[in-house]
Amino acid sequence: MTERVVRATSRLLVVDEHDRVLLMDTVAPHTGRPTRWITPGGGVDPGEDHRQAAIRELFEETGQVITDPGPVVRVDDFETPWDEADHTHGHAEFFVVRLPHFEVVDAHWTDEERTDIVASRWWTADELESTDEPVEPTDLAALVRSVLDS
């Protein structure tokens, strides 16, 4: 039996003034190295809480500085489907940050981010609903619509 290892992450729904959400196309830790579109964010470091991790991750991955990621709008607990991951389960807390449109800056990316992030793009909810490209979580379009409607 495999030991249960949970990775805590903070994810950010970054929404611009045109109601588009920023996603990163990243390489999954899986045989064949498939990519999927995910929100900015990442692991909660030792000594951090989810809010602190959200602030740090947004800066690292985009160059944007915030002081408050707002309230948690969703919590996901899931099994990790990737065969090369260093964890068996995930716990993700999602925050919403509204910012004016910007271009992603990679100046603060970690070595791992430089390897794993393939591209970034702003998406509308309609584009998310109609894409054939892998998006995580799979119901991201519905989550974006619920955030936009609130």
PDB file of C-alpha atoms in Angstrom:
ATOM      1  CA  MET A   1       0.000   0.000   0.000  1.00  0.00           C
ATOM      2  CA  THR A   2       1.259   3.466  -0.918  1.00  0.00           C
ATOM      3  CA  GLU A   3       1.614   6.013   1.850  1.00  0.00           C
ATOM      4  CA  ARG A   4      -0.863   8.896   1.598  1.00  0.00           C
ATOM      5  CA  VAL A   5       1.032  12.138   0.911  1.00  0.00           C
ATOM      6  CA  VAL A   6      -1.042  15.322   0.655  1.00  0.00           C
ATOM      7  CA  ARG A   7       0.275  18.446  -1.086  1.00  0.00           C
ATOM      8  CA  ALA A   8      -1.396  21.673   0.006  1.00  0.00           C
ATOM      9  CA  THR A   9      -1.684  24.318  -2.712  1.00  0.00           C
ATOM     10  CA  SER A  10      -3.074  27.801  -3.141  1.00  0.00           C
ATOM     11  CA  ARG A  11      -4.629  28.595  -6.533  1.00  0.00           C
ATOM     12  CA  LEU A  12      -5.622  32.028  -7.807  1.00  0.00           C
ATOM     13  CA  LEU A  13      -8.411  32.952 -10.176  1.00  0.00           C
ATOM     14  CA  VAL A  14      -6.851  36.109 -11.580  1.00  0.00           C
ATOM     15  CA  VAL A  15      -9.584  38.058 -13.375  1.00  0.00           C
ATOM     16  CA  ASP A  16      -8.936  41.142 -15.516  1.00  0.00           C
ATOM     17  CA  GLU A  17     -11.229  44.047 -16.347  1.00  0.00           C
ATOM     18  CA  HIS A  18     -12.582  42.145 -19.368  1.00  0.00           C
ATOM     19  CA  ASP A  19     -13.667  39.208 -17.141  1.00  0.00           C
ATOM     20  CA  ARG A  20     -10.930  36.988 -18.511  1.00  0.00           C
ATOM     21  CA  VAL A  21      -9.048  34.582 -16.261  1.00  0.00           C
ATOM     22  CA  LEU A  22      -5.296  33.982 -16.446  1.00  0.00           C
ATOM     23  CA  LEU A  23      -4.195  30.378 -16.932  1.00  0.00           C
ATOM     24  CA  MET A  24      -0.796  28.755 -17.244  1.00  0.00           C
ATOM     25  CA  ASP A  25      -0.153  25.840 -19.585  1.00  0.00           C
ATOM     26  CA  THR A  26       1.989  23.526 -17.474  1.00  0.00           C
ATOM     27  CA  VAL A  27       3.601  20.119 -17.827  1.00  0.00           C
ATOM     28  CA  ALA A  28       2.010  17.483 -15.592  1.00  0.00           C
ATOM     29  CA  PRO A  29       4.278  15.153 -13.576  1.00  0.00           C
ATOM     30  CA  HIS A  30       3.200  12.145 -15.626  1.00  0.00           C
ATOM     31  CA  THR A  31       4.692   9.755 -18.148  1.00  0.00           C
ATOM     32  CA  GLY A  32       4.514  11.397 -21.557  1.00  0.00           C
ATOM     33  CA  ARG A  33       4.642  14.884 -19.996  1.00  0.00           C
ATOM     34  CA  PRO A  34       1.124  16.059 -20.995  1.00  0.00           C
ATOM     35  CA  THR A  35       0.260  19.710 -20.494  1.00  0.00           C
ATOM     36  CA  ARG A  36      -2.866  21.221 -19.015  1.00  0.00           C
ATOM     37  CA  TRP A  37      -4.129  24.741 -18.344  1.00  0.00           C
ATOM     38  CA  ILE A  38      -4.262  25.637 -14.640  1.00  0.00           C
ATOM     39  CA  THR A  39      -4.638  28.763 -12.554  1.00  0.00           C
ATOM     40  CA  PRO A  40      -1.522  30.431 -11.157  1.00  0.00           C
ATOM     41  CA  GLY A  41      -0.511  29.109  -7.778  1.00  0.00           C
ATOM     42  CA  GLY A  42       1.385  26.325  -6.129  1.00  0.00           C
ATOM     43  CA  GLY A  43       2.518  24.635  -2.993  1.00  0.00           C
ATOM     44  CA  VAL A  44       2.171  26.023   0.499  1.00  0.00           C
ATOM     45  CA  ASP A  45       5.687  26.233   1.931  1.00  0.00           C
ATOM     46  CA  PRO A  46       6.519  25.273   5.532  1.00  0.00           C
ATOM     47  CA  GLY A  47       5.518  28.103   7.871  1.00  0.00           C
ATOM     48  CA  GLU A  48       3.046  29.593   5.381  1.00  0.00           C
ATOM     49  CA  ASP A  49      -0.716  29.556   5.379  1.00  0.00           C
ATOM     50  CA  HIS A  50      -2.766  29.410   2.177  1.00  0.00           C
ATOM     51  CA  ARG A  51      -3.172  33.194   2.005  1.00  0.00           C
ATOM     52  CA  GLN A  52       0.574  33.793   2.293  1.00  0.00           C
ATOM     53  CA  ALA A  53       1.258  31.126  -0.322  1.00  0.00           C
ATOM     54  CA  ALA A  54      -1.261  32.718  -2.700  1.00  0.00           C
ATOM     55  CA  ILE A  55       0.441  36.117  -2.386  1.00  0.00           C
ATOM     56  CA  ARG A  56       3.918  34.617  -2.897  1.00  0.00           C
ATOM     57  CA  GLU A  57       2.895  32.364  -5.783  1.00  0.00           C
ATOM     58  CA  LEU A  58       1.155  35.185  -7.648  1.00  0.00           C
ATOM     59  CA  PHE A  59       4.317  37.281  -7.403  1.00  0.00           C
ATOM     60  CA  GLU A  60       6.610  34.396  -8.404  1.00  0.00           C
ATOM     61  CA  GLU A  61       4.520  33.297 -11.371  1.00  0.00           C
ATOM     62  CA  THR A  62       3.293  36.650 -12.715  1.00  0.00           C
ATOM     63  CA  GLY A  63       5.285  39.479 -11.127  1.00  0.00           C
ATOM     64  CA  GLN A  64       2.088  40.954  -9.625  1.00  0.00           C
ATOM     65  CA  VAL A  65       2.207  42.210  -6.040  1.00  0.00           C
ATOM     66  CA  ILE A  66      -0.895  41.961  -3.854  1.00  0.00           C
ATOM     67  CA  THR A  67      -1.385  42.164  -0.106  1.00  0.00           C
ATOM     68  CA  ASP A  68      -4.711  40.352   0.155  1.00  0.00           C
ATOM     69  CA  PRO A  69      -5.923  37.443  -1.988  1.00  0.00           C
ATOM     70  CA  GLY A  70      -9.474  37.818  -0.645  1.00  0.00           C
ATOM     71  CA  PRO A  71     -11.593  35.006   0.760  1.00  0.00           C
ATOM     72  CA  VAL A  72     -11.333  31.352  -0.196  1.00  0.00           C
ATOM     73  CA  VAL A  73     -13.989  30.704  -2.860  1.00  0.00           C
ATOM     74  CA  ARG A  74     -13.477  26.970  -3.244  1.00  0.00           C
ATOM     75  CA  VAL A  75     -11.655  24.056  -1.626  1.00  0.00           C
ATOM     76  CA  ASP A  76     -10.782  20.891  -3.562  1.00  0.00           C
ATOM     77  CA  ASP A  77      -9.512  17.639  -2.070  1.00  0.00           C
ATOM     78  CA  PHE A  78      -8.517  15.077  -4.666  1.00  0.00           C
ATOM     79  CA  GLU A  79      -6.395  12.081  -5.576  1.00  0.00           C
ATOM     80  CA  THR A  80      -3.392  12.881  -7.723  1.00  0.00           C
ATOM     81  CA  PRO A  81      -3.634  11.047 -11.062  1.00  0.00           C
ATOM     82  CA  TRP A  82       0.010  11.526 -12.142  1.00  0.00           C
ATOM     83  CA  ASP A  83       2.527   8.709 -11.906  1.00  0.00           C
ATOM     84  CA  GLU A  84       5.586  10.955 -11.386  1.00  0.00           C
ATOM     85  CA  ALA A  85       4.118  13.225  -8.700  1.00  0.00           C
ATOM     86  CA  ASP A  86       5.713  13.447  -5.263  1.00  0.00           C
ATOM     87  CA  HIS A  87       2.286  13.259  -3.602  1.00  0.00           C
ATOM     88  CA  THR A  88      -0.774  11.015  -3.758  1.00  0.00           C
ATOM     89  CA  HIS A  89      -3.448  13.582  -2.873  1.00  0.00           C
ATOM     90  CA  GLY A  90      -3.979  17.317  -3.164  1.00  0.00           C
ATOM     91  CA  HIS A  91      -5.704  19.959  -1.094  1.00  0.00           C
ATOM     92  CA  ALA A  92      -6.255  23.191  -3.064  1.00  0.00           C
ATOM     93  CA  GLU A  93      -7.739  26.440  -1.805  1.00  0.00           C
ATOM     94  CA  PHE A  94      -8.854  28.919  -4.486  1.00  0.00           C
ATOM     95  CA  PHE A  95      -8.797  32.709  -4.166  1.00  0.00           C
ATOM     96  CA  VAL A  96     -10.073  35.405  -6.553  1.00  0.00           C
ATOM     97  CA  VAL A  97      -7.931  38.409  -7.421  1.00  0.00           C
ATOM     98  CA  ARG A  98      -9.177  41.133  -9.750  1.00  0.00           C
ATOM     99  CA  LEU A  99      -6.353  43.021 -11.464  1.00  0.00           C
ATOM    100  CA  PRO A 100      -6.028  45.179 -14.566  1.00  0.00           C
ATOM    101  CA  HIS A 101      -4.808  43.175 -17.572  1.00  0.00           C
ATOM    102  CA  PHE A 102      -1.061  42.546 -17.502  1.00  0.00           C
ATOM    103  CA  GLU A 103       1.569  40.453 -19.229  1.00  0.00           C
ATOM    104  CA  VAL A 104       3.147  37.674 -17.182  1.00  0.00           C
ATOM    105  CA  VAL A 105       6.691  38.402 -16.013  1.00  0.00           C
ATOM    106  CA  ASP A 106       8.941  35.373 -15.479  1.00  0.00           C
ATOM    107  CA  ALA A 107      11.734  37.154 -13.592  1.00  0.00           C
ATOM    108  CA  HIS A 108      10.886  35.373 -10.313  1.00  0.00           C
ATOM    109  CA  TRP A 109      10.150  31.894 -11.652  1.00  0.00           C
ATOM    110  CA  THR A 110      11.815  28.983  -9.905  1.00  0.00           C
ATOM    111  CA  ASP A 111      13.886  26.509 -11.915  1.00  0.00           C
ATOM    112  CA  GLU A 112      10.947  24.107 -11.737  1.00  0.00           C
ATOM    113  CA  GLU A 113       8.554  26.762 -13.097  1.00  0.00           C
ATOM    114  CA  ARG A 114      10.951  27.497 -15.969  1.00  0.00           C
ATOM    115  CA  THR A 115      10.757  23.804 -16.886  1.00  0.00           C
ATOM    116  CA  ASP A 116       7.043  23.251 -16.281  1.00  0.00           C
ATOM    117  CA  ILE A 117       5.322  26.448 -17.501  1.00  0.00           C
ATOM    118  CA  VAL A 118       4.943  26.286 -21.271  1.00  0.00           C
ATOM    119  CA  ALA A 119       2.693  29.322 -21.853  1.00  0.00           C
ATOM    120  CA  SER A 120       0.221  31.693 -20.268  1.00  0.00           C
ATOM    121  CA  ARG A 121      -3.027  33.025 -21.662  1.00  0.00           C
ATOM    122  CA  TRP A 122      -6.125  35.004 -20.669  1.00  0.00           C
ATOM    123  CA  TRP A 123      -9.372  33.036 -21.199  1.00  0.00           C
ATOM    124  CA  THR A 124     -13.042  33.982 -21.252  1.00  0.00           C
ATOM    125  CA  ALA A 125     -15.564  31.640 -19.630  1.00  0.00           C
ATOM    126  CA  ASP A 126     -16.947  30.887 -23.110  1.00  0.00           C
ATOM    127  CA  GLU A 127     -13.479  29.865 -24.323  1.00  0.00           C
ATOM    128  CA  LEU A 128     -13.033  27.625 -21.294  1.00  0.00           C
ATOM    129  CA  GLU A 129     -16.375  25.936 -21.961  1.00  0.00           C
ATOM    130  CA  SER A 130     -15.587  25.270 -25.619  1.00  0.00           C
ATOM    131  CA  THR A 131     -11.920  24.267 -25.511  1.00  0.00           C
ATOM    132  CA  ASP A 132     -10.741  20.730 -26.208  1.00  0.00           C
ATOM    133  CA  GLU A 133      -7.501  21.407 -24.330  1.00  0.00           C
ATOM    134  CA  PRO A 134      -7.139  19.909 -20.838  1.00  0.00           C
ATOM    135  CA  VAL A 135      -8.106  22.363 -18.088  1.00  0.00           C
ATOM    136  CA  GLU A 136      -7.885  21.784 -14.319  1.00  0.00           C
ATOM    137  CA  PRO A 137     -10.094  21.657 -12.477  1.00  0.00           C
ATOM    138  CA  THR A 138     -12.340  20.226 -15.187  1.00  0.00           C
ATOM    139  CA  ASP A 139     -15.234  22.451 -14.077  1.00  0.00           C
ATOM    140  CA  LEU A 140     -13.130  25.634 -14.159  1.00  0.00           C
ATOM    141  CA  ALA A 141     -15.527  27.363 -16.572  1.00  0.00           C
ATOM    142  CA  ALA A 142     -18.396  26.940 -14.104  1.00  0.00           C
ATOM    143  CA  LEU A 143     -16.203  28.193 -11.251  1.00  0.00           C
ATOM    144  CA  VAL A 144     -15.215  31.263 -13.292  1.00  0.00           C
ATOM    145  CA  ARG A 145     -18.860  31.957 -14.158  1.00  0.00           C
ATOM    146  CA  SER A 146     -19.879  31.689 -10.479  1.00  0.00           C
ATOM    147  CA  VAL A 147     -17.129  34.166  -9.538  1.00  0.00           C
ATOM    148  CA  LEU A 148     -18.157  36.570 -12.288  1.00  0.00           C
ATOM    149  CA  ASP A 149     -21.813  36.361 -11.235  1.00  0.00           C
ATOM    150  CA  SER A 150     -21.060  37.158  -7.583  1.00  0.00           C
TER     151      SER A 150
END
